[in-house]
Tab-separated table of C-alpha atoms in Angstrom:
chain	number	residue	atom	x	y	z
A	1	UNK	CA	-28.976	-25.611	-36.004
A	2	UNK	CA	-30.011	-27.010	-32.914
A	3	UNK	CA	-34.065	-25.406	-33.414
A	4	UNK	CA	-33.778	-26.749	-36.591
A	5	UNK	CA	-32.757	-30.536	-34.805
A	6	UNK	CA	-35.290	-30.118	-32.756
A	7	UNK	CA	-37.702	-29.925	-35.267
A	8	UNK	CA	-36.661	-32.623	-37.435
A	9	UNK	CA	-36.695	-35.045	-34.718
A	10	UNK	CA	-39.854	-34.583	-34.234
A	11	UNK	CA	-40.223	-37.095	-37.783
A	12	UNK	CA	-37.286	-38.755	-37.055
A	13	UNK	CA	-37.994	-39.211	-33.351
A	14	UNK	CA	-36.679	-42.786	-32.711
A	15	UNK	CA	-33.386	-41.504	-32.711
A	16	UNK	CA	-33.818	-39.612	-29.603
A	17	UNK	CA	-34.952	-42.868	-27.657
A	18	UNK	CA	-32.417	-45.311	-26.162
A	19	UNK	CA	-31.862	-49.102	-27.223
A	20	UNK	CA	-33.346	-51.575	-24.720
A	21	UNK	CA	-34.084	-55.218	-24.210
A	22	UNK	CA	-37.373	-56.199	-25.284
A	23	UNK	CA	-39.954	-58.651	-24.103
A	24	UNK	CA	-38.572	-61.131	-26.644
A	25	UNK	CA	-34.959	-60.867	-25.516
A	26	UNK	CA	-33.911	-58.882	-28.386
A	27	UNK	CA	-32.926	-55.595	-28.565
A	28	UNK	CA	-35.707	-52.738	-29.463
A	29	UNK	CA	-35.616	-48.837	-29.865
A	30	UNK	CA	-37.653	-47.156	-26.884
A	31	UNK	CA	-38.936	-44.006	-28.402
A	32	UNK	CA	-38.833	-42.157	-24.708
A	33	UNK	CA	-37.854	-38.828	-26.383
A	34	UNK	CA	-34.283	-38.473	-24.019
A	35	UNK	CA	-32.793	-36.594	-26.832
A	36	UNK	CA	-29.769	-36.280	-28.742
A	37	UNK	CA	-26.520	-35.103	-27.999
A	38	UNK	CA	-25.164	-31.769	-29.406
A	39	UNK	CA	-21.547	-30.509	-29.250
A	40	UNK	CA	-19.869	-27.393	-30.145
A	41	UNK	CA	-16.443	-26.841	-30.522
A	42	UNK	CA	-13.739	-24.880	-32.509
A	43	UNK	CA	-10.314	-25.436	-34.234
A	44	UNK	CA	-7.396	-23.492	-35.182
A	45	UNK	CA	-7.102	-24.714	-38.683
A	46	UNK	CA	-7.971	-22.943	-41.485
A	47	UNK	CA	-11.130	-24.386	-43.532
A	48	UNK	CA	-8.935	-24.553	-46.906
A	49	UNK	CA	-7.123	-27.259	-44.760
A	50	UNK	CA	-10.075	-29.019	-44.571
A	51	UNK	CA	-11.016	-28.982	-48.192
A	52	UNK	CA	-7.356	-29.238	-49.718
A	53	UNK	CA	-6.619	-32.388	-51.840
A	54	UNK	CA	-10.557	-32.974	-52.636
A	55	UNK	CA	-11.133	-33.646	-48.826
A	56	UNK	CA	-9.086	-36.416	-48.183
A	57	UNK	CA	-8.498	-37.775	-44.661
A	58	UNK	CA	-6.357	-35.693	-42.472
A	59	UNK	CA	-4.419	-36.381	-39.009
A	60	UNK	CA	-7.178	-33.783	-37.324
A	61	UNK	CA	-10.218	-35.456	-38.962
A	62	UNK	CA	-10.988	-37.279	-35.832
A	63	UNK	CA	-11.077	-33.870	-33.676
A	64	UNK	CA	-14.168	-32.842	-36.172
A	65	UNK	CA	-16.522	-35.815	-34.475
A	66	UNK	CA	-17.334	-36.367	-31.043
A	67	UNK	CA	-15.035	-39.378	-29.383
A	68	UNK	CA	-16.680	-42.226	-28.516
A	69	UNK	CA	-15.673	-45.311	-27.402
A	70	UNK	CA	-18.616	-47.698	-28.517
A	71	UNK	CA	-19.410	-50.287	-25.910
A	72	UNK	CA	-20.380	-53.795	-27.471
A	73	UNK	CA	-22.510	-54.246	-24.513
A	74	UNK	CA	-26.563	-55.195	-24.521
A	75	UNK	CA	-26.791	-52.122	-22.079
A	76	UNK	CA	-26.219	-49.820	-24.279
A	77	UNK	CA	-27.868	-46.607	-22.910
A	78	UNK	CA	-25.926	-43.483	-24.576
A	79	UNK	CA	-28.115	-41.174	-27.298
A	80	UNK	CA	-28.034	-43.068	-30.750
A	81	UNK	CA	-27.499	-39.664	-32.602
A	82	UNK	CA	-24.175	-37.493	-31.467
A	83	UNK	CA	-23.766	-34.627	-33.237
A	84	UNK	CA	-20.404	-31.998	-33.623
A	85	UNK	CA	-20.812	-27.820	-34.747
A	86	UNK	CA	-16.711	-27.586	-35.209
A	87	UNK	CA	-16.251	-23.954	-36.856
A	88	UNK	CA	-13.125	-23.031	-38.369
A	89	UNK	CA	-10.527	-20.390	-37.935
A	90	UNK	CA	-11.139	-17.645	-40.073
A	91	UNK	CA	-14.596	-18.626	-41.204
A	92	UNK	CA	-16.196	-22.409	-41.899
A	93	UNK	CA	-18.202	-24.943	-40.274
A	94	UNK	CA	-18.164	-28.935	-40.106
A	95	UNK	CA	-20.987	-31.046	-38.705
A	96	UNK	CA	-19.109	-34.271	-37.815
A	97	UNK	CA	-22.257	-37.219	-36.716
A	98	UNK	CA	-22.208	-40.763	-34.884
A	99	UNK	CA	-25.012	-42.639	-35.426
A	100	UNK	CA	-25.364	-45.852	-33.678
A	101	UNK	CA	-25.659	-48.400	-36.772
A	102	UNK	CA	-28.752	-50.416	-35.118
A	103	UNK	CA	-30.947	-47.302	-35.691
A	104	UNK	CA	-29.569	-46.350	-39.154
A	105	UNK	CA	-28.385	-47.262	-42.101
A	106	UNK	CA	-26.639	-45.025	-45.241
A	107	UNK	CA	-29.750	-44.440	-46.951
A	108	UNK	CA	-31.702	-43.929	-44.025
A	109	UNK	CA	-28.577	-41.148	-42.998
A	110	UNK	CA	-28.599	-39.051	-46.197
A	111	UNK	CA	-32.254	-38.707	-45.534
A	112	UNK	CA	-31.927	-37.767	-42.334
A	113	UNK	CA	-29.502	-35.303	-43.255
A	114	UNK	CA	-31.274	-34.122	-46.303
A	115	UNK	CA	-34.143	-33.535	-43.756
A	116	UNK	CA	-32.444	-31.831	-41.368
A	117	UNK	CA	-31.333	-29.524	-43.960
A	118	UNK	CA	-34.866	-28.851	-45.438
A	119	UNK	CA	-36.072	-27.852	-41.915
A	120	UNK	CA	-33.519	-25.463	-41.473
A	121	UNK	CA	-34.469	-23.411	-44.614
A	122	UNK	CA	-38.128	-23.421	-43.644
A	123	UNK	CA	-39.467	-26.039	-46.494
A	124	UNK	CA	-41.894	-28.870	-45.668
A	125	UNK	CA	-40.314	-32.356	-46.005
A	126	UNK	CA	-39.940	-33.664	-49.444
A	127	UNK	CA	-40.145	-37.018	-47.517
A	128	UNK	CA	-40.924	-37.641	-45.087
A	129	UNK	CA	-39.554	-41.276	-42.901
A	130	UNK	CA	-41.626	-44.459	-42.813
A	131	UNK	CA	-40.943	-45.996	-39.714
A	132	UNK	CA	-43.912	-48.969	-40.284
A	133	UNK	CA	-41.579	-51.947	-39.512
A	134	UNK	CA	-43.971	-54.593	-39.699
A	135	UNK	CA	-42.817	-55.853	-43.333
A	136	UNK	CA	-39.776	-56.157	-41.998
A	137	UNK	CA	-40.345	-58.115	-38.882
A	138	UNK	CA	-38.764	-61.510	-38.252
A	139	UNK	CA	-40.836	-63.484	-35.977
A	140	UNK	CA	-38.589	-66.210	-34.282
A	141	UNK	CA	-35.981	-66.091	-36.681
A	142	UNK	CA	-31.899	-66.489	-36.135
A	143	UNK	CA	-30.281	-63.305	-37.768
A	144	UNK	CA	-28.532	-64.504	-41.231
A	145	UNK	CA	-25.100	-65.241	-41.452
A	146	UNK	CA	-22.682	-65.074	-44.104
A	147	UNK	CA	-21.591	-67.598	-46.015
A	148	UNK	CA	-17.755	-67.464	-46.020
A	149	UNK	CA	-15.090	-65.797	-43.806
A	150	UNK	CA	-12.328	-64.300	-45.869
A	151	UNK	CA	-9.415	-66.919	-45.017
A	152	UNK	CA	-12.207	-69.711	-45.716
A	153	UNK	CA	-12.398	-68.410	-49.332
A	154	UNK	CA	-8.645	-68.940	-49.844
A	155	UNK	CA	-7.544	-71.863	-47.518
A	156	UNK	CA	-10.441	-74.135	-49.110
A	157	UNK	CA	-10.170	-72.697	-52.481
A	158	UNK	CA	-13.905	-71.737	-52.910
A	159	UNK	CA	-15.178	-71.450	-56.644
A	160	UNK	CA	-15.494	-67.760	-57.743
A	161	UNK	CA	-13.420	-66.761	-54.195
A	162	UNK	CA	-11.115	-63.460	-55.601
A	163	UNK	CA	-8.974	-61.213	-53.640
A	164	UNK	CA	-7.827	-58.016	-55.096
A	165	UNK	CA	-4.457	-56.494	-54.143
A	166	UNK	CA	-4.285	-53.104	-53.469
A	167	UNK	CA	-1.070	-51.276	-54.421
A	168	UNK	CA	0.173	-47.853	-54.439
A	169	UNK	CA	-0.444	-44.954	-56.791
A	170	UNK	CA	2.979	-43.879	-57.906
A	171	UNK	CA	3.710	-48.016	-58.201
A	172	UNK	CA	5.645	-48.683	-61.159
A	173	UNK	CA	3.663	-52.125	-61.290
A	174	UNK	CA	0.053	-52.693	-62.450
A	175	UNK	CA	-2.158	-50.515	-60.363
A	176	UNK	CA	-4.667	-53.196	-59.453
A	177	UNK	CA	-3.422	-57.432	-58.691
A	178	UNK	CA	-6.010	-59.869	-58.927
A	179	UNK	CA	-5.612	-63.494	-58.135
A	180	UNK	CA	-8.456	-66.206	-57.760
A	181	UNK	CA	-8.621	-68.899	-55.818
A	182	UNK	CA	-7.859	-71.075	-57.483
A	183	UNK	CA	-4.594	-70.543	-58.904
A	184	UNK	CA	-2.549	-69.468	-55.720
A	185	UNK	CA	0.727	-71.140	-55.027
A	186	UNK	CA	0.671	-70.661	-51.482
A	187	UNK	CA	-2.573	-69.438	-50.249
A	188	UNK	CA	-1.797	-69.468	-46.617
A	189	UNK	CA	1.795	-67.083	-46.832
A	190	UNK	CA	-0.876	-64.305	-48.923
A	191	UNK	CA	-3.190	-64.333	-46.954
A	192	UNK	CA	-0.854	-63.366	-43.832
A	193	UNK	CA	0.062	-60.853	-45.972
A	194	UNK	CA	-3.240	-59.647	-47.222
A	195	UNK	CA	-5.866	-60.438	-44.253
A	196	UNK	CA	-4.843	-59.477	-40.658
A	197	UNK	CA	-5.699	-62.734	-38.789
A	198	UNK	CA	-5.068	-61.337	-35.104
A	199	UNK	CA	-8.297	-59.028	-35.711
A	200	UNK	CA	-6.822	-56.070	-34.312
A	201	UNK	CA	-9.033	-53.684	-32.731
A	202	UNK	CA	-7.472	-50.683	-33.605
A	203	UNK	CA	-8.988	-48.741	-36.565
A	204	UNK	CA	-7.301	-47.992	-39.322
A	205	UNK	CA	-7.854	-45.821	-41.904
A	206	UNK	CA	-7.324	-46.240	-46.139
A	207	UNK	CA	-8.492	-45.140	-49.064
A	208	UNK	CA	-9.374	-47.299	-51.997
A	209	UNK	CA	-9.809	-46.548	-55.307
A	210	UNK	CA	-11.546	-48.754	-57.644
A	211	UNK	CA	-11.374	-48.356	-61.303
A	212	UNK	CA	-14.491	-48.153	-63.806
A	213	UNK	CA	-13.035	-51.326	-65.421
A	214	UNK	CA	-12.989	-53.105	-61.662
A	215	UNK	CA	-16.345	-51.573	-61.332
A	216	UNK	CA	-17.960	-52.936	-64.447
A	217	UNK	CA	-16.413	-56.826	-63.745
A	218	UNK	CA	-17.849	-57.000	-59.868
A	219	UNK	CA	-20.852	-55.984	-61.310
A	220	UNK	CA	-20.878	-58.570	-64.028
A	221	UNK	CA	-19.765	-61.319	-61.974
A	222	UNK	CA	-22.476	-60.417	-59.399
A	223	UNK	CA	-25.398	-60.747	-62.151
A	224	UNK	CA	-27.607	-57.450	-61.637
A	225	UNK	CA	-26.406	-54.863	-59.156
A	226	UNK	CA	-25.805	-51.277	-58.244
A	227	UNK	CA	-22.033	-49.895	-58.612
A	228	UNK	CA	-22.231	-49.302	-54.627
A	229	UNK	CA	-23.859	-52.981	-53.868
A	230	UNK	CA	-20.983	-54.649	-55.908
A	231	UNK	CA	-17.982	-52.899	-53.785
A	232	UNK	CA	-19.959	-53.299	-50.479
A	233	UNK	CA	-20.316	-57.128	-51.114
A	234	UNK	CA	-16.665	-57.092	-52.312
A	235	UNK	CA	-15.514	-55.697	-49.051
């Protein structure tokens, strides 16, 4: 595994540089070549533990990555690619990655990954990354913004603002609540409810499970979209 890193890093390699500050103030990628980081480890849990239930989340899930405490500072100076080898008792492996978000996105990670994984069986690269950024470049430019914080949506009653309500599986009631905007009795009392105003820093973990019908309406209502782009922008 790790010859096989080495190797696709050598395509990818502006994931073993470090972030600093440019010349313009903002923050660039210098492609110095410090590496990655690579961890091995081991658990006493069987691999069927990992896999039962279709792989849902688990108490031990967070052993299987490396931990982390992401600094929010400019200075950032750890590897942007930390990778975990965790093999299981009895037989099994997981590869748990951090990837520092400035450097990647999902896309960009499943073809790293799918990379990685061609180099290790020997194959050339089916694609190889682009990493001309020059279409992309924003020459004195403020980074966008969006639009609407989610308590804006509901305490000024934007047009089109929905908020669906999440309830559980075995619930006797409808699966899925919807309400609008524009319709709510007492907007400020549901959102307390629904949106944690205190921003708490702790993460927390859930699981939601849209329906093909939900699916099919965000996608109408957002005029020409992929399934994935209509949940994100949801979110």
């Amino acid at each position: 595994m790790k010859k096989s890193l080495s190797s696709v890093l050598v395509y990818f390699y502006p994931l073993a540089g470090r972030l600093k500050k440019g010349d313009s103030g903002r923050t660039e990628v210098d492609c110095n070549d410090e590496g990655v980081e690579f961890r091995e480890a081991s658990i006493n849990i069987p691999f069927k533990d990992l896999e039962k239930d279709g792989f849902h989340r688990k108490s031990f899930f967070p052993k299987l990555v490396h931990e982390i405490h992401l600094s929010v500072d400019e200075n950032y100076s750890r590897p942007l690619l930390l990778i975990q080898a965790t093999t299981f008792e009895g037989g099994g492996i997981c590869i748990g990655t951090i990837f520092h978000h400035v450097i990647n996105d999902g896309n960009s990670y499943w073809h790293f990954m799918t990379s990685w994984a061609e180099c290790s069986r020997g194959v050339p690269l089916a694609k190889p990354p682009q990493h001309a950024r020059t279409v992309f470049k924003r020459d004195k430019k403020s980074p966008l913004s969006i639009s609407y914080k989610a308590h804006e949506i509901i305490s000024q009653g934007i047009t089109g603002g929905k908020i669906f309500k999440f309830v559980p599986d075995n619930s006797p009631s409808d699966h899925i609540k919807t309400c609008s905007s524009g319709n709510l009795e007492k907007p400020n009392e549901l959102l307390q409810k629904w949106v944690d105003p205190k921003m708490k820093t702790e993460v927390i973990y859930s699981t939601f499970c849209f329906t093909e019908d939900m699916i099919k309406d965000l996608k109408q209502r957002s005029g020409a979209s992929t399934s994935f782009v209509a949940v994100a922008a949801q979110f």
